Every structure is written in C-alpha cells, then in structure tokens.
N, C-alpha and C. Protein backbone atom coordinates (compact mmCIF):
# COMPACT_ATOMS: atom_id res chain seq x y z
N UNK A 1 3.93 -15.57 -1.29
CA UNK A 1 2.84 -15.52 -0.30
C UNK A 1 2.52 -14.08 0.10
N UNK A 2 3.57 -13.21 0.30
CA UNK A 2 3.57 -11.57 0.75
C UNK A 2 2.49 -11.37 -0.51
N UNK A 3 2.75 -11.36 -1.65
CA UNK A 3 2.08 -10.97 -3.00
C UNK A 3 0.82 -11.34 -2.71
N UNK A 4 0.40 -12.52 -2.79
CA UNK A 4 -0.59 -12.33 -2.57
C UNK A 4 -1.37 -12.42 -1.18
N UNK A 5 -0.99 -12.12 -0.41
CA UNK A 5 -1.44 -11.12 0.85
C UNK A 5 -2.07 -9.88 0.81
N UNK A 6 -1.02 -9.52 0.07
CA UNK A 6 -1.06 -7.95 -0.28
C UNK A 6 -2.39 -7.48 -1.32
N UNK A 7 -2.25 -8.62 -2.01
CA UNK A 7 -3.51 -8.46 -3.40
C UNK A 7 -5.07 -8.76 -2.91
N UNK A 8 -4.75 -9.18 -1.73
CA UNK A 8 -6.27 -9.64 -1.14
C UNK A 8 -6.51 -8.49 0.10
N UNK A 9 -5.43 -8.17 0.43
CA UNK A 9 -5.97 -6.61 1.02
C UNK A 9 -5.96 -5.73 0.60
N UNK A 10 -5.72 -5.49 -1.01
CA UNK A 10 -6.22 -4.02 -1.89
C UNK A 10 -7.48 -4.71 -2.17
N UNK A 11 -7.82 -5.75 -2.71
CA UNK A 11 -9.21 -6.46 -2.83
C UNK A 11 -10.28 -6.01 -1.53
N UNK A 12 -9.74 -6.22 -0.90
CA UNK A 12 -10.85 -5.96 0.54
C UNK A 12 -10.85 -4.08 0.52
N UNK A 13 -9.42 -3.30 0.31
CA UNK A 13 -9.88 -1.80 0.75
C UNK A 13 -10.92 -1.53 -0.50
N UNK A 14 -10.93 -2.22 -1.44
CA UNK A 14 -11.75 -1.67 -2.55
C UNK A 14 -13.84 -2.38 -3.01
N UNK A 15 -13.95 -3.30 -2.12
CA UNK A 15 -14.98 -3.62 -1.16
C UNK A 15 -14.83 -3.17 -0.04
N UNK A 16 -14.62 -2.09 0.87
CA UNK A 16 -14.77 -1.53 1.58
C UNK A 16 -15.22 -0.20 1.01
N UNK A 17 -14.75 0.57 -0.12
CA UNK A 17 -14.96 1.69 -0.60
C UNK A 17 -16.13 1.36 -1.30
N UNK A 18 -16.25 0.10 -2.09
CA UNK A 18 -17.39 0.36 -2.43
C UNK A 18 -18.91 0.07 -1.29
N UNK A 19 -18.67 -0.38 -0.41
CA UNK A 19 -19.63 -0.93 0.80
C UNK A 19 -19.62 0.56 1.06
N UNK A 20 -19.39 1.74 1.61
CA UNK A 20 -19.37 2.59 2.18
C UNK A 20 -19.93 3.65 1.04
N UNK A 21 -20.22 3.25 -0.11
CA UNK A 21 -20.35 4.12 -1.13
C UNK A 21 -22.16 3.55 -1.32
N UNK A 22 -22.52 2.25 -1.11
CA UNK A 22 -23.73 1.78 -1.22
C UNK A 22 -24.55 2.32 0.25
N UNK A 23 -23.68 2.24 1.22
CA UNK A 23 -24.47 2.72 2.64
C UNK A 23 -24.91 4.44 2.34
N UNK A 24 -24.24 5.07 1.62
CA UNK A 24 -24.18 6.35 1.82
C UNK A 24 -24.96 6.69 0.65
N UNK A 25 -25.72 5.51 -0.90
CA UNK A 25 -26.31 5.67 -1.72
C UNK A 25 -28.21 5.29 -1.09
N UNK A 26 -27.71 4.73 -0.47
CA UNK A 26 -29.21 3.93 0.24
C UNK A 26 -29.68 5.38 1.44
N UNK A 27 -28.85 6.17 2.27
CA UNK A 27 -29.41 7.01 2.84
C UNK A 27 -29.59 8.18 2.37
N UNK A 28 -29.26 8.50 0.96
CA UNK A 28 -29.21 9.47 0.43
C UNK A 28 -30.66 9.55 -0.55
N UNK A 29 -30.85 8.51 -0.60
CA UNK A 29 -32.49 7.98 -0.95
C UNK A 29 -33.59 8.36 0.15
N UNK A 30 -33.21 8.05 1.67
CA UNK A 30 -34.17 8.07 2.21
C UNK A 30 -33.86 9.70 2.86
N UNK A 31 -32.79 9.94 2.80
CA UNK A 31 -32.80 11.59 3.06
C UNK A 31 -34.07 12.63 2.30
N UNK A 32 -34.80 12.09 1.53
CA UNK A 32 -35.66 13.15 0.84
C UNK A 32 -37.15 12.84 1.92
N UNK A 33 -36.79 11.93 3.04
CA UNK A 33 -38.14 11.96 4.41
C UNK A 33 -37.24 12.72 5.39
N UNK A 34 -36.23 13.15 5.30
CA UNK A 34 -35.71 13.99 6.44
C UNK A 34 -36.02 15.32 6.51
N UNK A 35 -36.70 15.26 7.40
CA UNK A 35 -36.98 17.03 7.79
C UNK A 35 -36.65 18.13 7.61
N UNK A 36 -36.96 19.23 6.81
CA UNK A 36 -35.30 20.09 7.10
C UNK A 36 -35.52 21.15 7.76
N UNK A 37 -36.41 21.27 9.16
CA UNK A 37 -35.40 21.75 10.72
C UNK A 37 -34.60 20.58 10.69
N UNK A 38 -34.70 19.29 10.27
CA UNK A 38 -33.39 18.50 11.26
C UNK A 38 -32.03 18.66 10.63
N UNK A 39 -31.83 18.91 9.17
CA UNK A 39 -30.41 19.70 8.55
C UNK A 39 -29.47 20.22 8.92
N UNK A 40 -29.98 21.36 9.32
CA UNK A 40 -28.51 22.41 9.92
C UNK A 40 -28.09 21.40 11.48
N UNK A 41 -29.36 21.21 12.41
CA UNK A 41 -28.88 20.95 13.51
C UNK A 41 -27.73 19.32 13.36
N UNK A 42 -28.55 18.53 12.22
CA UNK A 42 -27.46 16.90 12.03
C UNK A 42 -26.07 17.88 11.70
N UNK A 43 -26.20 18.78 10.71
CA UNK A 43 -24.89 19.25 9.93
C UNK A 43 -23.87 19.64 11.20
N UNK A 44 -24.41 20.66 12.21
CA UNK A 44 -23.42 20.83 13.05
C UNK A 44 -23.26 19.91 13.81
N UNK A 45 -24.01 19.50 14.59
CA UNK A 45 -23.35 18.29 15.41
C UNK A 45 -22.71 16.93 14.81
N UNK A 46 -22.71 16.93 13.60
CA UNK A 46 -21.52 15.89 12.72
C UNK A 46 -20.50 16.72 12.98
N UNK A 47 -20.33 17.49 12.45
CA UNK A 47 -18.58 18.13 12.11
C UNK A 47 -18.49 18.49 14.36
N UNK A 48 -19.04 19.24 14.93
CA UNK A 48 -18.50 19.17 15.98
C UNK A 48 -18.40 17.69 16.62
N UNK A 49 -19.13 16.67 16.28
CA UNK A 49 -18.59 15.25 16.95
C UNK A 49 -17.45 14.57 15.78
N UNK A 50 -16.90 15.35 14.46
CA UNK A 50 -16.00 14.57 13.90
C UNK A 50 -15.01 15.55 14.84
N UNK A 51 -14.92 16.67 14.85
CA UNK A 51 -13.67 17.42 15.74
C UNK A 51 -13.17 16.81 16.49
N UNK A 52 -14.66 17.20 18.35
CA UNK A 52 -13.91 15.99 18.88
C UNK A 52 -13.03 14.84 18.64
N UNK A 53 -14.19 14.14 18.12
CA UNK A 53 -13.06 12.76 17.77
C UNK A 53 -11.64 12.96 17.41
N UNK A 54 -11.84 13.90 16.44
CA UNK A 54 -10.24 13.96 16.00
C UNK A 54 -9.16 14.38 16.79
N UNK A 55 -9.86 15.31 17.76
CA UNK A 55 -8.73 16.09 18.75
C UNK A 55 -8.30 15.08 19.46
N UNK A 56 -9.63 14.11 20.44
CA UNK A 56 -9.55 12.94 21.56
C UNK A 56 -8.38 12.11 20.50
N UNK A 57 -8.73 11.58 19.38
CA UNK A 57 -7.63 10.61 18.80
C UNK A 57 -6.70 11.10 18.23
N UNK A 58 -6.25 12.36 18.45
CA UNK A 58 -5.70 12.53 17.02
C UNK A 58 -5.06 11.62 15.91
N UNK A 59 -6.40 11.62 15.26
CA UNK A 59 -6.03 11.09 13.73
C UNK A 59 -7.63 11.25 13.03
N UNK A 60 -7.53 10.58 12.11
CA UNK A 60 -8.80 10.71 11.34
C UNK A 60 -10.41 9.80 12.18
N UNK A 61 -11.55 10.28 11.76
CA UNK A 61 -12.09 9.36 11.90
C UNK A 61 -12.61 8.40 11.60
N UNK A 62 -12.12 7.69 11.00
CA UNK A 62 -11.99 6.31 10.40
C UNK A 62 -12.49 4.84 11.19
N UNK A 63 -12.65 5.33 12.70
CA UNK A 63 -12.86 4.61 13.17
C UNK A 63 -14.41 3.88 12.92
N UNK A 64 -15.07 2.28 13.41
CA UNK A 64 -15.88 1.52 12.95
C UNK A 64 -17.06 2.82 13.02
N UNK A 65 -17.28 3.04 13.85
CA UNK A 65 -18.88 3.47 14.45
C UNK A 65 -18.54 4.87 14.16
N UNK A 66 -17.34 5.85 13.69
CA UNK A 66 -17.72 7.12 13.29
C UNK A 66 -18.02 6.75 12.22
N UNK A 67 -17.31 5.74 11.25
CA UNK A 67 -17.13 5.84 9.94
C UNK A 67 -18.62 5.41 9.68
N UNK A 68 -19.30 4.73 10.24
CA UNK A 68 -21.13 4.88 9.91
C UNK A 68 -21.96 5.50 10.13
N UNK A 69 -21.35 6.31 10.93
CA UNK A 69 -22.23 7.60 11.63
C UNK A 69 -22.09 8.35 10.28
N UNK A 70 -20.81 9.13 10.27
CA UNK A 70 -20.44 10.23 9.47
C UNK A 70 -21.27 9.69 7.72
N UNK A 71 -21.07 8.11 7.22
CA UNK A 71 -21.54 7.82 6.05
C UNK A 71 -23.37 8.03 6.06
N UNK A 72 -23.92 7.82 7.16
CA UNK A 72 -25.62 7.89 7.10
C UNK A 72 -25.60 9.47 7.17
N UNK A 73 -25.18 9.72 8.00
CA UNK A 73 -25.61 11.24 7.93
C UNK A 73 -25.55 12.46 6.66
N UNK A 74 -24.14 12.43 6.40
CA UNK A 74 -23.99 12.68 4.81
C UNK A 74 -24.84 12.03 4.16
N UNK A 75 -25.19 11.08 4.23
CA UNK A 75 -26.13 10.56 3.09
C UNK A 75 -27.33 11.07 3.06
N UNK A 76 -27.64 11.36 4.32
CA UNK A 76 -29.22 11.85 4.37
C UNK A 76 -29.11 13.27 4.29
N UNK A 77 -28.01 13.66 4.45
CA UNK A 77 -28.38 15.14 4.07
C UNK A 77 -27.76 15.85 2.88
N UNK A 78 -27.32 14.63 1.61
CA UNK A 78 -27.02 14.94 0.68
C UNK A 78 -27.85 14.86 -0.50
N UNK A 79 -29.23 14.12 0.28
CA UNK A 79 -29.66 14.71 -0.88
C UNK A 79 -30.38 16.00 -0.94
N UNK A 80 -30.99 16.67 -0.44
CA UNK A 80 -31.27 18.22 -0.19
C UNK A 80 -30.45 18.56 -1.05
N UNK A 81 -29.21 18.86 -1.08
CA UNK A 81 -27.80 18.92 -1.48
C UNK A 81 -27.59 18.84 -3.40
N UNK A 82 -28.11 17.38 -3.36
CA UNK A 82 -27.93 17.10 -4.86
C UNK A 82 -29.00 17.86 -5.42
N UNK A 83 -30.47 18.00 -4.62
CA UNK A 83 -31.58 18.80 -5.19
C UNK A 83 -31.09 20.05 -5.76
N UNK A 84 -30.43 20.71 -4.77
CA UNK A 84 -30.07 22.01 -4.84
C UNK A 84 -29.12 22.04 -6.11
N UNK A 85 -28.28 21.10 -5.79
CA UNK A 85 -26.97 21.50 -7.06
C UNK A 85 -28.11 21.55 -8.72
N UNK A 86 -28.44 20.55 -8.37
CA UNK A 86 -29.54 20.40 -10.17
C UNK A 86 -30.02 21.42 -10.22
N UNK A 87 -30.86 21.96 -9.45
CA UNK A 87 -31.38 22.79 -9.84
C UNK A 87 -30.73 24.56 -10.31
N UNK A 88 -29.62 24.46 -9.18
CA UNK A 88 -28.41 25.76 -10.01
C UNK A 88 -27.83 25.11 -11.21
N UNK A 89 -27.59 23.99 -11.37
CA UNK A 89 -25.88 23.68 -12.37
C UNK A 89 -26.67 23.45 -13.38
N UNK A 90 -28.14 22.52 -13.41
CA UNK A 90 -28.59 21.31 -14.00
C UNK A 90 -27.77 20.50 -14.53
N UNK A 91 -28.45 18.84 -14.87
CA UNK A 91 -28.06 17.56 -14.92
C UNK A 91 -26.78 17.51 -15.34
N UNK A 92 -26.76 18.58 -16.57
CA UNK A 92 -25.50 17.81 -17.38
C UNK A 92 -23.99 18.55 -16.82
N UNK A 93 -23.63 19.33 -16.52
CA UNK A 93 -23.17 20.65 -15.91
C UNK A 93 -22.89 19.84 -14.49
N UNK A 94 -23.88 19.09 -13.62
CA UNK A 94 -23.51 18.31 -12.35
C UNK A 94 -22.19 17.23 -13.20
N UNK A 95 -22.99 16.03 -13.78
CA UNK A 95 -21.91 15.28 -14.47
C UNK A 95 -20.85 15.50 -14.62
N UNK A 96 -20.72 16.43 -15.28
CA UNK A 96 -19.01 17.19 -16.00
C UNK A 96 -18.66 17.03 -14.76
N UNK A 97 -18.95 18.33 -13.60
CA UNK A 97 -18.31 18.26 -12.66
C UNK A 97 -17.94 17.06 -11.79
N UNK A 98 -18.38 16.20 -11.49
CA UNK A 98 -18.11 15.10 -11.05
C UNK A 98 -17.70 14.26 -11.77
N UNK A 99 -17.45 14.20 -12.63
CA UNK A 99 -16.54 13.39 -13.58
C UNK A 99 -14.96 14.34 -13.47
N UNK A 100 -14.88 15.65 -13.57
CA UNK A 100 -13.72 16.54 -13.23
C UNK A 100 -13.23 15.90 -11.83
N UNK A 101 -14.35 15.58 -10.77
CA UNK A 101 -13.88 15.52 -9.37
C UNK A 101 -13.27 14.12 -9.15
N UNK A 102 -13.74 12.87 -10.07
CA UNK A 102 -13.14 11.63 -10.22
C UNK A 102 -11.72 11.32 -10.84
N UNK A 103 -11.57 12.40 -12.02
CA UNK A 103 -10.30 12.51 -12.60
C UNK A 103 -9.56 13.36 -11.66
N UNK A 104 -9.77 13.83 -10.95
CA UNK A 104 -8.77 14.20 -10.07
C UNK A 104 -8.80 13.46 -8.78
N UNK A 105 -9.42 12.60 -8.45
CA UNK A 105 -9.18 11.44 -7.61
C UNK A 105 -8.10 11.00 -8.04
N UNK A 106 -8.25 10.22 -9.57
CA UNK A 106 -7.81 9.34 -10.15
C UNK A 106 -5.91 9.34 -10.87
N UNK A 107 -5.74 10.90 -10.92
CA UNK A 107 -4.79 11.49 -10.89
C UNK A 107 -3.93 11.62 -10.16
N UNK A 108 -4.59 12.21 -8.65
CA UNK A 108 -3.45 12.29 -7.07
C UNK A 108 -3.29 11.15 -6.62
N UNK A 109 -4.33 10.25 -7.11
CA UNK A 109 -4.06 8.59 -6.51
C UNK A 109 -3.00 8.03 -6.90
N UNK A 110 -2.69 8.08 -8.46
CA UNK A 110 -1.70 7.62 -9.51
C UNK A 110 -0.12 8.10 -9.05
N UNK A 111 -0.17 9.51 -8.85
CA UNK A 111 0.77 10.40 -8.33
C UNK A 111 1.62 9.80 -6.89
N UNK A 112 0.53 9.99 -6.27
CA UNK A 112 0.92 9.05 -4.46
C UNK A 112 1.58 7.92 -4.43
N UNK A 113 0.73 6.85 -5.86
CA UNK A 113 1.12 5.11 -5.51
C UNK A 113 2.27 4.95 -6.60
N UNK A 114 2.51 5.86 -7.52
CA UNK A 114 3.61 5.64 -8.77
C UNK A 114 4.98 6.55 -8.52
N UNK A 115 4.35 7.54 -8.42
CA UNK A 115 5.84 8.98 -8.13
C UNK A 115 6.10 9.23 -6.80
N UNK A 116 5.02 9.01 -5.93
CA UNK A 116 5.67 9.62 -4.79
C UNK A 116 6.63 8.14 -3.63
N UNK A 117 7.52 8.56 -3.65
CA UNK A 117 8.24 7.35 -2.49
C UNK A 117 7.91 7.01 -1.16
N UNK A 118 7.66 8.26 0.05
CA UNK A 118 7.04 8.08 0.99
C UNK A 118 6.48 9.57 1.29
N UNK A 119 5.25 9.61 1.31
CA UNK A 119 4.30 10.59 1.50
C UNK A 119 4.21 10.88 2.93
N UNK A 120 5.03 10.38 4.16
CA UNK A 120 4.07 10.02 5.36
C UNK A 120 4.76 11.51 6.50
N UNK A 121 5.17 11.94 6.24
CA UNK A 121 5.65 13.54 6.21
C UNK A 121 4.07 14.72 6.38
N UNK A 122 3.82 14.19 5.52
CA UNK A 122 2.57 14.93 5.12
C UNK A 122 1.11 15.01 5.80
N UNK A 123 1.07 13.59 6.52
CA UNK A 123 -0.03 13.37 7.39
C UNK A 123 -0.14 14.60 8.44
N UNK A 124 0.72 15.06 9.40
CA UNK A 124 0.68 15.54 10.01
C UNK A 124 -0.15 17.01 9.60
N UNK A 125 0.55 17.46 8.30
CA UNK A 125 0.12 18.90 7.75
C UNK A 125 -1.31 18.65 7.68
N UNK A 126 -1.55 17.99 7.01
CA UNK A 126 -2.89 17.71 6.24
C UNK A 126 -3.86 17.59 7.42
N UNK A 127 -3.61 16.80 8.87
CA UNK A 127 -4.59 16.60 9.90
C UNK A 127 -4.63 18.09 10.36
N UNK A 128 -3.90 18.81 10.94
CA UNK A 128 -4.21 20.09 11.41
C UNK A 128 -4.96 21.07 10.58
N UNK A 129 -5.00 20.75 9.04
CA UNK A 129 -5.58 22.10 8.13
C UNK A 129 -6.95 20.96 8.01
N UNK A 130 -7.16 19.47 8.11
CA UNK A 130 -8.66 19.12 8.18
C UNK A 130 -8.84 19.20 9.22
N UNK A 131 -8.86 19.68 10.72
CA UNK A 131 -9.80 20.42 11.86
C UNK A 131 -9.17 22.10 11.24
N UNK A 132 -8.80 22.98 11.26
CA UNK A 132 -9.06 24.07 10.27
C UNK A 132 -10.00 23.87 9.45
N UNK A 133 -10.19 23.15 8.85
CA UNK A 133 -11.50 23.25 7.96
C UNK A 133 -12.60 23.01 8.19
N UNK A 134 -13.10 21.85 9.54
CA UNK A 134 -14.39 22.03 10.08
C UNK A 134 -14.35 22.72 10.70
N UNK A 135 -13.30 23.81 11.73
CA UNK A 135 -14.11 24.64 12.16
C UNK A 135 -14.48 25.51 11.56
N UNK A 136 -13.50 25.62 10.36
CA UNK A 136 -14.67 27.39 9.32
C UNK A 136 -15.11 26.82 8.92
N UNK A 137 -15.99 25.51 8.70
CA UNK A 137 -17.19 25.08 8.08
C UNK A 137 -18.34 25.48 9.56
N UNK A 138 -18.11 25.25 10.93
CA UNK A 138 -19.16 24.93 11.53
C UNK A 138 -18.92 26.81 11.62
N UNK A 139 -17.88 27.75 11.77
CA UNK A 139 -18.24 28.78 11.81
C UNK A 139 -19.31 29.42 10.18
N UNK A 140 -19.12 28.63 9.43
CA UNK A 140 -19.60 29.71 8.34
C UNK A 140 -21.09 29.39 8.29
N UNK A 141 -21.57 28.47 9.26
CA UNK A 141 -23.26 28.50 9.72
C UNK A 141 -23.48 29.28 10.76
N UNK A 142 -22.83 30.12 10.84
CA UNK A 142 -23.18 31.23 11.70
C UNK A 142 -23.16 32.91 11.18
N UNK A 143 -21.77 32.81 9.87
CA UNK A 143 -21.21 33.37 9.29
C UNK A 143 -21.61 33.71 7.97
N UNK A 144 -22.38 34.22 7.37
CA UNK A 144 -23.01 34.04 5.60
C UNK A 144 -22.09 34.83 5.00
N UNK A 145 -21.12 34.48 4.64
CA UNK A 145 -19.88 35.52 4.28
C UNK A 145 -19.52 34.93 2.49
N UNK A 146 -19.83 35.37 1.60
CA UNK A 146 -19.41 34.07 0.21
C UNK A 146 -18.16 34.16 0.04
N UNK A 147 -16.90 35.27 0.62
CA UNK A 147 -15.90 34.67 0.49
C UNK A 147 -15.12 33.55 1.25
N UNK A 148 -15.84 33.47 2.59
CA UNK A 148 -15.33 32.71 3.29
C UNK A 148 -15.86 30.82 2.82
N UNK A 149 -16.61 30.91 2.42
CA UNK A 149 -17.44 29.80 1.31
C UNK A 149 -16.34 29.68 0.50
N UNK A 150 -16.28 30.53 -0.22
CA UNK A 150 -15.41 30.16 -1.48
C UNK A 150 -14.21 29.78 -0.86
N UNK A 151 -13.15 30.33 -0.41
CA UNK A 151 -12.36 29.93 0.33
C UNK A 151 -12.56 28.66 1.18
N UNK A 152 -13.41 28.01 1.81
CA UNK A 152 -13.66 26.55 2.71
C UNK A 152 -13.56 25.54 1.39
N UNK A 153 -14.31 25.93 0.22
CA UNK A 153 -14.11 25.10 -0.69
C UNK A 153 -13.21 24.65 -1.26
N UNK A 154 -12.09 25.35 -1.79
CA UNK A 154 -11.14 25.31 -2.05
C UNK A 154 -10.27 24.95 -1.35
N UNK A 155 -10.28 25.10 0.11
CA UNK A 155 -9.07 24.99 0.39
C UNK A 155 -9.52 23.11 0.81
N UNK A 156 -11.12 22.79 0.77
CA UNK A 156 -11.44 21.44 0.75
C UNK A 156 -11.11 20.94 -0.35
N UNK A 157 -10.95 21.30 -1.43
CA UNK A 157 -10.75 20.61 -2.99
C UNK A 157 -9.43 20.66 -2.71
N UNK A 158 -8.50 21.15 -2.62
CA UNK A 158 -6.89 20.89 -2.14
C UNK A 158 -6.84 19.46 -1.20
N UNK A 159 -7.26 19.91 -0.07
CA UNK A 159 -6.98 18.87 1.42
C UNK A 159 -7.33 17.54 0.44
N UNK A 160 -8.58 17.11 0.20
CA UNK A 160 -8.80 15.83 -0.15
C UNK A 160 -8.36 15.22 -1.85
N UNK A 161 -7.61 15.93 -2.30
CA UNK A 161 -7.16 15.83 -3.25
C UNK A 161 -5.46 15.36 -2.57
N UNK A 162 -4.77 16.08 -1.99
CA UNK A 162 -3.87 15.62 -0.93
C UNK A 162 -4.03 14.55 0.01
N UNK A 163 -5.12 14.22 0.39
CA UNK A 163 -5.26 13.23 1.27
C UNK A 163 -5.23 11.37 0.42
N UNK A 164 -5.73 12.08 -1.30
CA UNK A 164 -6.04 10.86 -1.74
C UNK A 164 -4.21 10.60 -2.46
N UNK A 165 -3.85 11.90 -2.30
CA UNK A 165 -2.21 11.14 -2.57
C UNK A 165 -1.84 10.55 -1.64
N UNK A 166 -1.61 10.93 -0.16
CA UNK A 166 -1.01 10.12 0.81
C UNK A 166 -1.78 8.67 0.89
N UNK A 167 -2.92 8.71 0.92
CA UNK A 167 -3.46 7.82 0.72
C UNK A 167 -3.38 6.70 -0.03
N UNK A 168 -3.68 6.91 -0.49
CA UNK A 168 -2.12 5.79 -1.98
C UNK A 168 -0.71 5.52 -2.08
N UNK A 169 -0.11 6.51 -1.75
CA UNK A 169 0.51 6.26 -1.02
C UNK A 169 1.44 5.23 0.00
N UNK A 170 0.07 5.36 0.94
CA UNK A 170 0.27 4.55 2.15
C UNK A 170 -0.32 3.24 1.64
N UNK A 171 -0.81 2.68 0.71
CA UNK A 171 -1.31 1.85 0.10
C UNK A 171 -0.31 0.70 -1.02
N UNK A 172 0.88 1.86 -1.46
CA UNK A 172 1.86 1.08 -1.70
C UNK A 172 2.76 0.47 -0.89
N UNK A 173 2.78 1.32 0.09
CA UNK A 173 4.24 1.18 1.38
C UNK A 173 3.19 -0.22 2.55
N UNK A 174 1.80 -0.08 2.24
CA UNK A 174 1.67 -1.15 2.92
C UNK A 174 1.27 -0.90 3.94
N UNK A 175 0.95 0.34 4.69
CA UNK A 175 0.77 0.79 5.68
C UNK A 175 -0.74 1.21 5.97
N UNK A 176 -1.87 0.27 6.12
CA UNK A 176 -2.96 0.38 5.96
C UNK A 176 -4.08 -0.85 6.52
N UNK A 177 -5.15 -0.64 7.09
CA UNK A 177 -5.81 -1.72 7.06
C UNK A 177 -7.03 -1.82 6.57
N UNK A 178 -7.88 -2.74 5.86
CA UNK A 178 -8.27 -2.90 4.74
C UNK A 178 -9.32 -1.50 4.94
N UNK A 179 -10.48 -1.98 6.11
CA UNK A 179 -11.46 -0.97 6.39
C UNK A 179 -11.43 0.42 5.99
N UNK A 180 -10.69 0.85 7.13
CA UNK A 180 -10.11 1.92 7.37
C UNK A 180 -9.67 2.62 5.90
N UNK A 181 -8.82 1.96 5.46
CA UNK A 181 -8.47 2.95 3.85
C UNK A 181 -9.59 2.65 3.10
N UNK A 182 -10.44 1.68 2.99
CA UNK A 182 -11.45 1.55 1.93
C UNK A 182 -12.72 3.12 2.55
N UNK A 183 -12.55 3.24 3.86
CA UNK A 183 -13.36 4.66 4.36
C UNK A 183 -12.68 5.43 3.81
N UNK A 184 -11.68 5.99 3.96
CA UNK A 184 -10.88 6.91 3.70
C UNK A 184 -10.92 7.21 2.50
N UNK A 185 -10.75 6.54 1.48
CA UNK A 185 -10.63 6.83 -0.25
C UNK A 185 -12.49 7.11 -0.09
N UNK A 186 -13.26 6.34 0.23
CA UNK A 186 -14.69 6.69 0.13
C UNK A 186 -14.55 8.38 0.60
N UNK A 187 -14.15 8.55 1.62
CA UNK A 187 -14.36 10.03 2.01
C UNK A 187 -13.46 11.38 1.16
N UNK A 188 -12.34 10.75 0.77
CA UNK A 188 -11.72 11.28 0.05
C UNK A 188 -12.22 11.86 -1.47
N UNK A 189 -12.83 10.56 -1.92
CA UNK A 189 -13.92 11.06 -3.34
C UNK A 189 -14.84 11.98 -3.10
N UNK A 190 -15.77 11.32 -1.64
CA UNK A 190 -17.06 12.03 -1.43
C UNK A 190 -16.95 13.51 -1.21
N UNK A 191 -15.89 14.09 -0.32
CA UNK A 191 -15.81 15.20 0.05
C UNK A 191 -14.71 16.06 -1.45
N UNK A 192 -14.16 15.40 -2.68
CA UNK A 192 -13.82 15.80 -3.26
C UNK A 192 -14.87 16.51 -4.64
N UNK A 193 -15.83 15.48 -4.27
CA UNK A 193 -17.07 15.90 -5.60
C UNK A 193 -17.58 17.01 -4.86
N UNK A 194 -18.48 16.73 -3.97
CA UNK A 194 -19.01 18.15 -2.70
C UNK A 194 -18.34 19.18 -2.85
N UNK A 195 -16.86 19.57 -2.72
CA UNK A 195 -16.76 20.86 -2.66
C UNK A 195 -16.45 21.13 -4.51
N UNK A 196 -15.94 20.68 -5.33
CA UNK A 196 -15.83 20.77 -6.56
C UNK A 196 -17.51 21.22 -7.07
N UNK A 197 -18.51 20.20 -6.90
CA UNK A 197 -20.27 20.96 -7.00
C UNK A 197 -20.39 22.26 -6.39
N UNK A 198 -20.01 22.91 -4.98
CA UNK A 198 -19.68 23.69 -4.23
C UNK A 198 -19.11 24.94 -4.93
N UNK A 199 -18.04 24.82 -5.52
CA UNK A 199 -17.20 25.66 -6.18
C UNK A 199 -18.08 26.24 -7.60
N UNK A 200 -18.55 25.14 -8.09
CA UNK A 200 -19.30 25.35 -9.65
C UNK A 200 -20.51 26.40 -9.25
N UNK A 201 -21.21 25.76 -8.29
CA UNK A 201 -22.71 26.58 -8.13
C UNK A 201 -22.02 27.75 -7.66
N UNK A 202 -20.92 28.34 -7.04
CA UNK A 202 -20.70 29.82 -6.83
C UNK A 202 -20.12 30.29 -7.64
N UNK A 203 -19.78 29.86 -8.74
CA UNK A 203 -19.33 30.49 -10.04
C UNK A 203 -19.96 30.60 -11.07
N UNK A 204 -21.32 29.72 -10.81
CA UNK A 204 -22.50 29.64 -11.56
C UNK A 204 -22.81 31.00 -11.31
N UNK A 205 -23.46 31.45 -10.02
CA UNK A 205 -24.02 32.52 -9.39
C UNK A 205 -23.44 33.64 -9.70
C-alpha cells in the first residue's frame, strides 16, 4: 500500500511540473502584448517580493499564490527574453543550449535520487546563497557591470543545478508534497535553462 502511495505522489509532482510548465508556456505567449516600460519595473518587484517572502518564511517560495505569481510573471517577461536570445545565439545554438541545460537537470536529478543518501544538510547552504543571488540580481539593475553578470549566472547555473539534487533527493527519502516539488523541479529547470542562455549570449559577445 506505502508503494503505491508513493507512486501516485511522484505521479502527481510530475503533473504538477508539467501544469506549471503549461501556465508559464501560455503567458509567455501573451508576454509579446506586454509593454516594455512594464519589464524592468515587474522584474524588480518579483525578485524583491520573492526576497521578502523568503526572509518572512524562511524557505522557498513554493507557496500556492507565490508559485503563480512568480510562474505568470516569468512567463510574460520571458518572452522579450527568448526574442533577445534568438536573435544573439540564433535558433539552433538556443536548442543545443537548452538541451545542455536539460541534461544537466537530468544528471543532478539522477545523482540526488541514486548516489546521494541524505542531501538535507544542504538546504540550508543553498537557501542563504538563493537570497545572495536575488539580491545581486536586483542590484545588477542598477549596476551594468558584465562581470558581475557573468558571475550572477554562474553562480545561478550552480545553485539550481544543486537545488535539483536535493531535490530528488528529498523525493526519494519521501519528504515532499506533491505541489510544492512539482514547482520546485519546474523552477529548478526554468531558472537552469535562463542562466545557461545567459552564459552563452555573453560568450557569444
């Protein structure tokens, strides 16, 4: 009975990842009617209302109503985003890279749920260096610095590459509820392709 308990709540985190992957495909469509004065101003006040949140809870925000906030908004302002990448990387050059950014999903995931025994050590590190990282994201819109870019990227292609090990992780040990990790791996990919595109177009340049 545990067994299959268990098999119907990896079933549900993985309709959850994909539900959160269709919400964030549908606003990323209608992001090309979004304004762009309204850009920078959505961009900062996301990451300063994910902070908050995170400081008030400390933990992720995963919660119902961030986790739809944070998915529409990214969505609508990713596509600007994807415009931009095509037009530095073009089509095929995007692909690769995001196919690079899936195999390394697909890798730290494997790592977390097969080799690693208990990851949960690690949460702690990983939450303090993701608020470190929005705030030199909300500083580097103030900041036009390209090493400090290059550096946010990277040290984002690390964090969520780490996050999708614990994450799995916590997925073997059981320690999860369906929603919530089906956001989490969604955010974990999403913000893993982003800065990996991120990284390419400044090495393009």
């Amino acid at each position: 009975m545990r067994n299959e308990n268990q098999k119907k709540k990896y079933s549900q985190v993985w309709l959850y990842f994909m539900y959160y992957w269709m919400i964030f495909g549908v606003f990323v469509y209608l992001g090309q009617f979004l304004p762009i004065e309204w850009r920078k101003p959505l961009s900062i006040g996301l990451l300063v209302l994910i902070l908050v949140t995170m400081v008030v809870q400390r933990a992720r925000f995963s919660g119902i109503i961030m986790s739809h906030i944070y998915t529409i908004i990214s969505g609508l302002l990713s596509y600007a985003t994807l415009m931009y990448t095509i037009e530095d990387l073009g089509s095929n050059l995007l692909i690769q890279n995001v196919i690079i950014a899936v195999l390394g999903f697909i890798v730290f995931g494997f790592i977390g749920y097969f080799f690693i025994k208990d990851a949960s050590n690690m949460g702690k590190y990983l939450f303090v260096t993701f608020i470190v990282l929005i705030v030199m994201s909300i500083i580097s819109w103030f900041i036009h610095n390209p090493m400090l870019h290059t550096v946010i990227a990277i040290v984002g292609v690390l964090l969520f590459l780490l996050y999708t090990l614990y994450d799995f992780n916590r997925l073997k040990r059981g320690q999860f509820s369906p929603r919530e990790m089906g956001f989490n791996l969604f955010l974990n990919l999403f913000r893993i392709i982003r800065y990996v595109l991120k990284l390419a177009r400044m090495v393009k340049r």
